[in-house]
CSV table of C-alpha atoms in Angstrom, one decimal:
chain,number,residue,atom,x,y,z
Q,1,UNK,CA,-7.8,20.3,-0.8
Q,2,UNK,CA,-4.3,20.7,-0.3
Q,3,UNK,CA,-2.3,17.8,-2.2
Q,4,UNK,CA,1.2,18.3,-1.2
Q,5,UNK,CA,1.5,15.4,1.0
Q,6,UNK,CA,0.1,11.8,0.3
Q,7,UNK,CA,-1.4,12.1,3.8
Q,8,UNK,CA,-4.1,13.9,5.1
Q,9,UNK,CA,-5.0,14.6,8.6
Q,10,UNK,CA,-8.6,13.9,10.3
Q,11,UNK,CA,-9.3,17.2,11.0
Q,12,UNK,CA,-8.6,18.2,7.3
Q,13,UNK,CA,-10.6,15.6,5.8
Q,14,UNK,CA,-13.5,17.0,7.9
Q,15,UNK,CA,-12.8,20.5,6.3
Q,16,UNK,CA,-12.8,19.2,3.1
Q,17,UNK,CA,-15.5,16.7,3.2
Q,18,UNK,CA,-17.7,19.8,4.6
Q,19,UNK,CA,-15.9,22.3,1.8
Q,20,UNK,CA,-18.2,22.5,-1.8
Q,21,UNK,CA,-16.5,19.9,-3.8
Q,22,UNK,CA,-15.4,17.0,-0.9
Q,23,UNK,CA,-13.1,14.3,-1.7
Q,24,UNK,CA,-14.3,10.7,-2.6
Q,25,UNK,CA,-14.1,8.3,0.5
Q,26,UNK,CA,-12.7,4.7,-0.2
Q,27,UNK,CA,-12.9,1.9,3.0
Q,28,UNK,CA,-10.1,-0.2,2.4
Q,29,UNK,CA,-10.3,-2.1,4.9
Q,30,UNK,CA,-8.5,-5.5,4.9
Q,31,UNK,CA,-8.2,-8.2,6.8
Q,32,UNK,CA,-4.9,-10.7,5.0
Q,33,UNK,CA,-6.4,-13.9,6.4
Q,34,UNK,CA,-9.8,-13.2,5.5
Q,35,UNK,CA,-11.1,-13.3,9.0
Q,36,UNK,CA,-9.8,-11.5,12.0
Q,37,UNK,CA,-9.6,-12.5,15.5
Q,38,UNK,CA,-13.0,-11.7,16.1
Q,39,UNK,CA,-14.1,-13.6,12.5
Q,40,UNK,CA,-14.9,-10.3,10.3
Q,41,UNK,CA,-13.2,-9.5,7.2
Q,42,UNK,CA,-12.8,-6.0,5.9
Q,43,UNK,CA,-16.4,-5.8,4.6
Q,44,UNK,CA,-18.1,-7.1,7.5
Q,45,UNK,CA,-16.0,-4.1,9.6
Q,46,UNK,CA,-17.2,-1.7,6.9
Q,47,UNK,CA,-21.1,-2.9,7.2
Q,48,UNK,CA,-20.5,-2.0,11.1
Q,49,UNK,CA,-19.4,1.6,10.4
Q,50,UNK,CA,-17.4,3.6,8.4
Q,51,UNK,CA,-17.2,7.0,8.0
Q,52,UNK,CA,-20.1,8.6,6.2
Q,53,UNK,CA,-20.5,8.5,2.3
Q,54,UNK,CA,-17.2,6.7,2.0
Q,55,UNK,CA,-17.3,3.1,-0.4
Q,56,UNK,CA,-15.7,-0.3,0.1
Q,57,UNK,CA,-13.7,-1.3,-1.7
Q,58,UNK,CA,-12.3,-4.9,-1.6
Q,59,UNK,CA,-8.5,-5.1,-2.1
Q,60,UNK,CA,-8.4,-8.3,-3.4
Q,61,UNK,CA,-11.2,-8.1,-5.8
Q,62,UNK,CA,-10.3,-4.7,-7.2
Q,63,UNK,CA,-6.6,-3.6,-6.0
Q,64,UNK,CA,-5.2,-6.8,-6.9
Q,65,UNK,CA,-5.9,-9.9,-9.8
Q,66,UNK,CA,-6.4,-13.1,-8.8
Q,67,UNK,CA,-2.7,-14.6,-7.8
Q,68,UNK,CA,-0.3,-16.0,-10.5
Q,69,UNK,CA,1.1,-19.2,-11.3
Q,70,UNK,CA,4.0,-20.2,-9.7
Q,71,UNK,CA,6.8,-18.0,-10.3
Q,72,UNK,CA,4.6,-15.2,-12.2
Q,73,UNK,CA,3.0,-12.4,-10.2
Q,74,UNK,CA,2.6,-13.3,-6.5
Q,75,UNK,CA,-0.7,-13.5,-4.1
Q,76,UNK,CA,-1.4,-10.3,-5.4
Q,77,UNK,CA,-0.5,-9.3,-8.8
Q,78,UNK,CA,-1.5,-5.7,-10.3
Q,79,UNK,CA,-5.2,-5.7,-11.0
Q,80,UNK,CA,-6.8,-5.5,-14.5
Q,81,UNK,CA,-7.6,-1.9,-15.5
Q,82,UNK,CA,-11.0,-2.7,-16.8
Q,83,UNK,CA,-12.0,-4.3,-13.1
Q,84,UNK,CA,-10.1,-1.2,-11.2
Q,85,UNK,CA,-12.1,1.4,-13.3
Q,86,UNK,CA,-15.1,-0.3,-13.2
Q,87,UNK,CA,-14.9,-0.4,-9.5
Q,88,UNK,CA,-14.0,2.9,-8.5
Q,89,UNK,CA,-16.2,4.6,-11.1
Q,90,UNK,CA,-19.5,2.9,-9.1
Q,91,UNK,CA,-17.7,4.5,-6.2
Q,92,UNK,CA,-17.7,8.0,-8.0
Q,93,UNK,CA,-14.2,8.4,-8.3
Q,94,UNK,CA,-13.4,10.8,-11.4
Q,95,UNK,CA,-9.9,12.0,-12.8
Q,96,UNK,CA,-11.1,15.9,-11.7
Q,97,UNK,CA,-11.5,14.9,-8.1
Q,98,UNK,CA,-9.6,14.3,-5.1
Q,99,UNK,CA,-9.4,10.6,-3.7
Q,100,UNK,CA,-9.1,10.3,0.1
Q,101,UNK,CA,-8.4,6.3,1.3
Q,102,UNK,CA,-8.4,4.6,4.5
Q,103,UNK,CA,-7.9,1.9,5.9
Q,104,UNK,CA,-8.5,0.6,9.9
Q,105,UNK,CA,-5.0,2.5,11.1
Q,106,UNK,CA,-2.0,1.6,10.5
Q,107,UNK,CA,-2.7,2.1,6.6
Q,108,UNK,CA,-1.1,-1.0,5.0
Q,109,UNK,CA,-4.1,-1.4,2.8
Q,110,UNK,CA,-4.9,2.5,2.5
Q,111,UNK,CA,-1.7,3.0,0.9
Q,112,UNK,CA,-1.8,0.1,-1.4
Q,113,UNK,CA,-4.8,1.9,-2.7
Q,114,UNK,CA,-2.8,5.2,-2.8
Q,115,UNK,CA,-0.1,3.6,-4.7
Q,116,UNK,CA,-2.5,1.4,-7.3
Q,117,UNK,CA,-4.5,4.5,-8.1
Q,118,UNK,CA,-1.5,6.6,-8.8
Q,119,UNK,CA,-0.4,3.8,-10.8
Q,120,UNK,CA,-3.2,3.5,-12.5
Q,121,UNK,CA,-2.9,7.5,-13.5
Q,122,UNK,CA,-5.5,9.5,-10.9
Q,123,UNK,CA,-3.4,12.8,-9.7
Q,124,UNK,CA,-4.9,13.3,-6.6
Q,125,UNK,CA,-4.8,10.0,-4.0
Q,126,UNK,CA,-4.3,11.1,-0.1
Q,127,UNK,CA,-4.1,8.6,2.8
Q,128,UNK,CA,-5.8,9.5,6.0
Q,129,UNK,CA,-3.3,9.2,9.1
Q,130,UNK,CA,-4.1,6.9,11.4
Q,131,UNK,CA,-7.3,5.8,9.7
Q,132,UNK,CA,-11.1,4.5,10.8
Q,133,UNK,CA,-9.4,4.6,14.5
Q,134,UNK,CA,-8.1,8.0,14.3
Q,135,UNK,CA,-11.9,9.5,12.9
Q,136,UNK,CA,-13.4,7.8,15.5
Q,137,UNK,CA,-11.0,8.7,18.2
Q,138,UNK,CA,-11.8,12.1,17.2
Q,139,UNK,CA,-15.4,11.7,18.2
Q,140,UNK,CA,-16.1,12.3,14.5
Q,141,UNK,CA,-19.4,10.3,13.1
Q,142,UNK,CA,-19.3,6.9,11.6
Q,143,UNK,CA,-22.5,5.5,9.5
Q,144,UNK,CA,-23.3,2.1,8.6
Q,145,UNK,CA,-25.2,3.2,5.9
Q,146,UNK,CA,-24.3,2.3,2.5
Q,147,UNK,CA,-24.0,5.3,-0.2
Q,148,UNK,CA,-25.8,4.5,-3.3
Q,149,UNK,CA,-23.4,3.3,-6.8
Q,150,UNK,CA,-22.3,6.6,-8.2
Q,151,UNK,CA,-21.1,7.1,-11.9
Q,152,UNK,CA,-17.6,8.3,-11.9
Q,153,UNK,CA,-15.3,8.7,-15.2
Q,154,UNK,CA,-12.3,7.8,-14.1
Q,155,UNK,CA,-10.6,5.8,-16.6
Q,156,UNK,CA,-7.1,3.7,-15.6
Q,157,UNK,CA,-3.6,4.7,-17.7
Q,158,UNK,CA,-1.5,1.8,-16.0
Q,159,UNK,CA,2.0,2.6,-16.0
Q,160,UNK,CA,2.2,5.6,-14.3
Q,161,UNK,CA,4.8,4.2,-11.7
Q,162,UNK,CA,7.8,2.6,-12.4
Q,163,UNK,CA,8.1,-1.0,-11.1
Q,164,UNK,CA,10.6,-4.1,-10.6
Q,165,UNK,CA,10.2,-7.4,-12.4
Q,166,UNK,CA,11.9,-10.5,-10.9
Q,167,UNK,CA,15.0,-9.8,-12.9
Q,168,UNK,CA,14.7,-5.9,-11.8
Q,169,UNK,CA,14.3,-6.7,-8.3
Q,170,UNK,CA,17.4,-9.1,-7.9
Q,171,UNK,CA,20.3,-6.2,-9.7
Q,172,UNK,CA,18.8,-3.6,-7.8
Q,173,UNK,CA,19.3,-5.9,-4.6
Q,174,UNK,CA,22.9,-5.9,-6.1
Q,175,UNK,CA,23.8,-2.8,-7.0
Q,176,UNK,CA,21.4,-0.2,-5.5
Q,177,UNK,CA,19.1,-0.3,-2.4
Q,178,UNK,CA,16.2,-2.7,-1.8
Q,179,UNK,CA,14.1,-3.0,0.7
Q,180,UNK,CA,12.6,-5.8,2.5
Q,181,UNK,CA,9.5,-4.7,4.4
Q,182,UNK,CA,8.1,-8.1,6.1
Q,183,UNK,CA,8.8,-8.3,9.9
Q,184,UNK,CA,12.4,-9.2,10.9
Q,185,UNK,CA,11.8,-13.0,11.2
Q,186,UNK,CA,10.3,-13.5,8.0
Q,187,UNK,CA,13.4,-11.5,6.1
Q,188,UNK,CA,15.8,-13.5,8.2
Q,189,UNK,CA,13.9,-16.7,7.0
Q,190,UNK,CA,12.8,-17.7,10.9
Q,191,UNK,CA,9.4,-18.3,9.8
Q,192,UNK,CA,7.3,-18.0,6.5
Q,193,UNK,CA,3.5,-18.1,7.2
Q,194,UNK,CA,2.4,-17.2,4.1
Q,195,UNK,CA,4.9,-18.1,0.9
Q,196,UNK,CA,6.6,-21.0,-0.4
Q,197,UNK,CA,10.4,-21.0,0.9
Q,198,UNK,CA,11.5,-18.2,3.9
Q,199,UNK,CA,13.9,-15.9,3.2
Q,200,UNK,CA,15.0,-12.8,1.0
Q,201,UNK,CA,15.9,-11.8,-1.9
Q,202,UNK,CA,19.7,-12.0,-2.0
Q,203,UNK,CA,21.0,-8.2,-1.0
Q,204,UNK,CA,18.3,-6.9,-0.1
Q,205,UNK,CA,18.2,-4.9,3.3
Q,206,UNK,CA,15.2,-5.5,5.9
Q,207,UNK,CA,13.2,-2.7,6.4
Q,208,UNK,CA,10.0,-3.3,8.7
Q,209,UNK,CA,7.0,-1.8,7.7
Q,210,UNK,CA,5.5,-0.8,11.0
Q,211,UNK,CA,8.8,0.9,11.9
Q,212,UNK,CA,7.2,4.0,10.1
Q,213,UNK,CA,4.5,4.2,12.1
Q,214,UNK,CA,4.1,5.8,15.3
Q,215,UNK,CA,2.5,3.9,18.8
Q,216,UNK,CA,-0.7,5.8,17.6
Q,217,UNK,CA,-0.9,4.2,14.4
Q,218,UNK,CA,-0.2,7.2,12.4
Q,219,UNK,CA,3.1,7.9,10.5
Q,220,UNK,CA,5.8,9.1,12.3
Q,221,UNK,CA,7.1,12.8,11.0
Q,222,UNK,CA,8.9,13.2,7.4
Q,223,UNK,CA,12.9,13.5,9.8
Q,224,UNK,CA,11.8,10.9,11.7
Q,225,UNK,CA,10.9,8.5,8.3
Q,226,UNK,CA,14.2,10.5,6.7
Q,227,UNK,CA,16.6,9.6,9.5
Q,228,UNK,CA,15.3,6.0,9.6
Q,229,UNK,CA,15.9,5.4,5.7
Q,230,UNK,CA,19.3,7.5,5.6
Q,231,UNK,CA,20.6,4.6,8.2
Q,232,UNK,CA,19.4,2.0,5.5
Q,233,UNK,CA,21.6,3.6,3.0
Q,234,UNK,CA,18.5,5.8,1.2
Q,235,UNK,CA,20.9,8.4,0.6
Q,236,UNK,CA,23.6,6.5,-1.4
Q,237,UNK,CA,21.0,6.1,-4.2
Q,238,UNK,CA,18.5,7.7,-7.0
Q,239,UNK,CA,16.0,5.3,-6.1
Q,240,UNK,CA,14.6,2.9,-3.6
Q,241,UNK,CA,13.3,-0.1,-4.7
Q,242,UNK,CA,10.8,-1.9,-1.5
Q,243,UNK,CA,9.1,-5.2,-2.1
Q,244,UNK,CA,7.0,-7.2,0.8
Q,245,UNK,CA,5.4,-10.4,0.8
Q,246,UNK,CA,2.5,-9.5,-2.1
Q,247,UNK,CA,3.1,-6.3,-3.1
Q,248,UNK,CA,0.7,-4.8,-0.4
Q,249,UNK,CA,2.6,-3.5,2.8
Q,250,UNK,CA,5.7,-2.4,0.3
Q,251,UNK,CA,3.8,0.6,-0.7
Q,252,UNK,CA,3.4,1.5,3.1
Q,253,UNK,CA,7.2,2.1,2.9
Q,254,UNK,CA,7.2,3.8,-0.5
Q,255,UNK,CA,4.2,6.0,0.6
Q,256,UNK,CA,7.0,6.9,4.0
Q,257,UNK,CA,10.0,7.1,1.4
Q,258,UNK,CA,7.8,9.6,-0.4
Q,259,UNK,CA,6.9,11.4,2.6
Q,260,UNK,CA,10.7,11.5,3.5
Q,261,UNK,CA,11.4,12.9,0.1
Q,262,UNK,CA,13.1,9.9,-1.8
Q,263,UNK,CA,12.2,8.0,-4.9
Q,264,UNK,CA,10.7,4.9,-5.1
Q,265,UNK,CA,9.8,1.9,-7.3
Q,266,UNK,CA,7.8,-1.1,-6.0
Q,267,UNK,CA,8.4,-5.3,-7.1
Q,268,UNK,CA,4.6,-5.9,-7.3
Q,269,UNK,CA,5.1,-9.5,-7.2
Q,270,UNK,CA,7.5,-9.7,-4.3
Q,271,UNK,CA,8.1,-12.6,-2.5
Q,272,UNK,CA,5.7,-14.7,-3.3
Q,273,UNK,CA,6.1,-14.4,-6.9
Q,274,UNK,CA,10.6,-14.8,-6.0
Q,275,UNK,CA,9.7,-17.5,-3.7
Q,276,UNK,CA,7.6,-19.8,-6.0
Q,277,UNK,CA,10.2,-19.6,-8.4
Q,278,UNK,CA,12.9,-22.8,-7.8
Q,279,UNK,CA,15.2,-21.0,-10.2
Q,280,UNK,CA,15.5,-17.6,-7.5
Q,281,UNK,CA,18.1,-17.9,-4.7
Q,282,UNK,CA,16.7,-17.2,-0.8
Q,283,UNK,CA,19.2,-15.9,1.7
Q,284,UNK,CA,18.5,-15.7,5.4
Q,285,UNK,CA,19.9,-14.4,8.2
Q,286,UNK,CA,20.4,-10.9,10.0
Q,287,UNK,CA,23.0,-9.5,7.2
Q,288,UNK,CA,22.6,-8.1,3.8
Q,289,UNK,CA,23.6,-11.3,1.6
């Protein structure tokens, strides 16, 4: 399988999982309130049908440890090695073999998943475009049969990506390019649904996750994603640094940085680790402040 880009079409991923030695399948498959409109959570939509031989995994279970104190690593702060590995070795993922994730489209979760396990040290972590919605609108089979535990070796090195602390996070606000991937209104401090105080982190520039995808639900193309950051100032700098509300949707914009051919580093505990902490500034409004 062809690892060049971080994403990986339907129609390859049905090549490959027909080829000799497929990819692992992880569900990802998250639902942030822990019910959806219709009341089903990212387990119960993987029990109804996923694609087949692929595992669930939970994101807040095994992608993330339980949230923080105030002030000290968000709603979802980097998960324990031992609980990762644990979990994606019953899954049968292995350091020799390729790791394909998805999620139900728009791949928010999927890329957190991406960006955890090449955190974590695995080499080979692809993202299917446009997700469970994309398989099945491609008349592709979905199963809701559930693979057996398989006995992977895959062993977590964390470390492998660089990330921002609280005191990272604000001087790279001030003296580099940091991006704000919440909707509009929450980085302009119009509402805050989730997190202690609304706001942003002081400098840092908003940068809407779902502005990278397309009306399909899969990621618009790399000049598309490279002319969108260039206007945010991507080119002005060695690095990007992206933070969201919990660490999650910011690796959806360093997953399109990547794909646009810039460097990246992530705040895992974004704003709800800044918020929670009375001693962090919040500005609002439109502007870079």
């Amino acid at each position: 399988m062809d690892n060049t880009s971080p994403l990986i079409s339907v129609e390859e991923l049905a090549a490959s999982l027909a080829g000799e030695r497929p990819p692992v399948l992880l569900d990802i498959r998250f639902v942030l309130s822990a019910a959806g409109p219709t009341g089903a959570s990212g387990a119960d939509e993987y029990a109804a049908g996923h694609l087949p031989g692929a595992h669930f995994v939970d994101l807040e279970q095994v992608l993330a440890a339980p949230p923080g104190a105030p002030g000290h690593g968000g709603r979802h702060p980097l998960p324990d090695p031992e609980v990762l590995g644990a979990a994606l070795r019953r899954a049968g993922v292995s350091a020799d073999r390729a790791v394909v994730v998805y999620d139900a489209g728009p791949a928010t979760a999927a890329a957190r998943a991406w960006w955890v396990l090449r955190w974590a040290g695995h080499p080979a972590v692809r993202v299917l475009d446009g997700g469970f919605a994309a398989w099945q609108a491609a008349g592709l089979p979905v199963t809701d049969e559930v693979p057996a535990a398989q006995d992977g070796d895959f062993k977590p090195v964390p470390g492998q990506l660089a990330t921002l602390d609280k005191d990272g996070a604000a001087e790279l606000a001030r003296t580099g390019l940091l991006l704000d991937s919440r909707a509009g209104e929450r980085y302009r401090g119009e509402v805050e649904p989730l997190d202690p105080r609304a706001g942003h982190i002081p400098g840092a520039v908003s940068a809407p996750t779902f502005d990278n995808n397309a009306a399909d639900g899969r990621f618009k193309s790399a000049a598309e994603l490279a002319e969108r950051f260039r206007a945010l100032g991507a080119d002005e700098h060695p690095v990007v640094g992206v933070y969201c509300g919990s660490g999650v949707t910011a690796a959806h914009n360093a997953l399109a940085l990547e794909l646009a051919g810039y460097r990246t580093v992530l705040y895992p505990g974004s704003w709800s680790e800044w918020s929670s902490d009375p001693e962090r500034p919040a500005a609002t409004g439109p502007e870079r402040g």
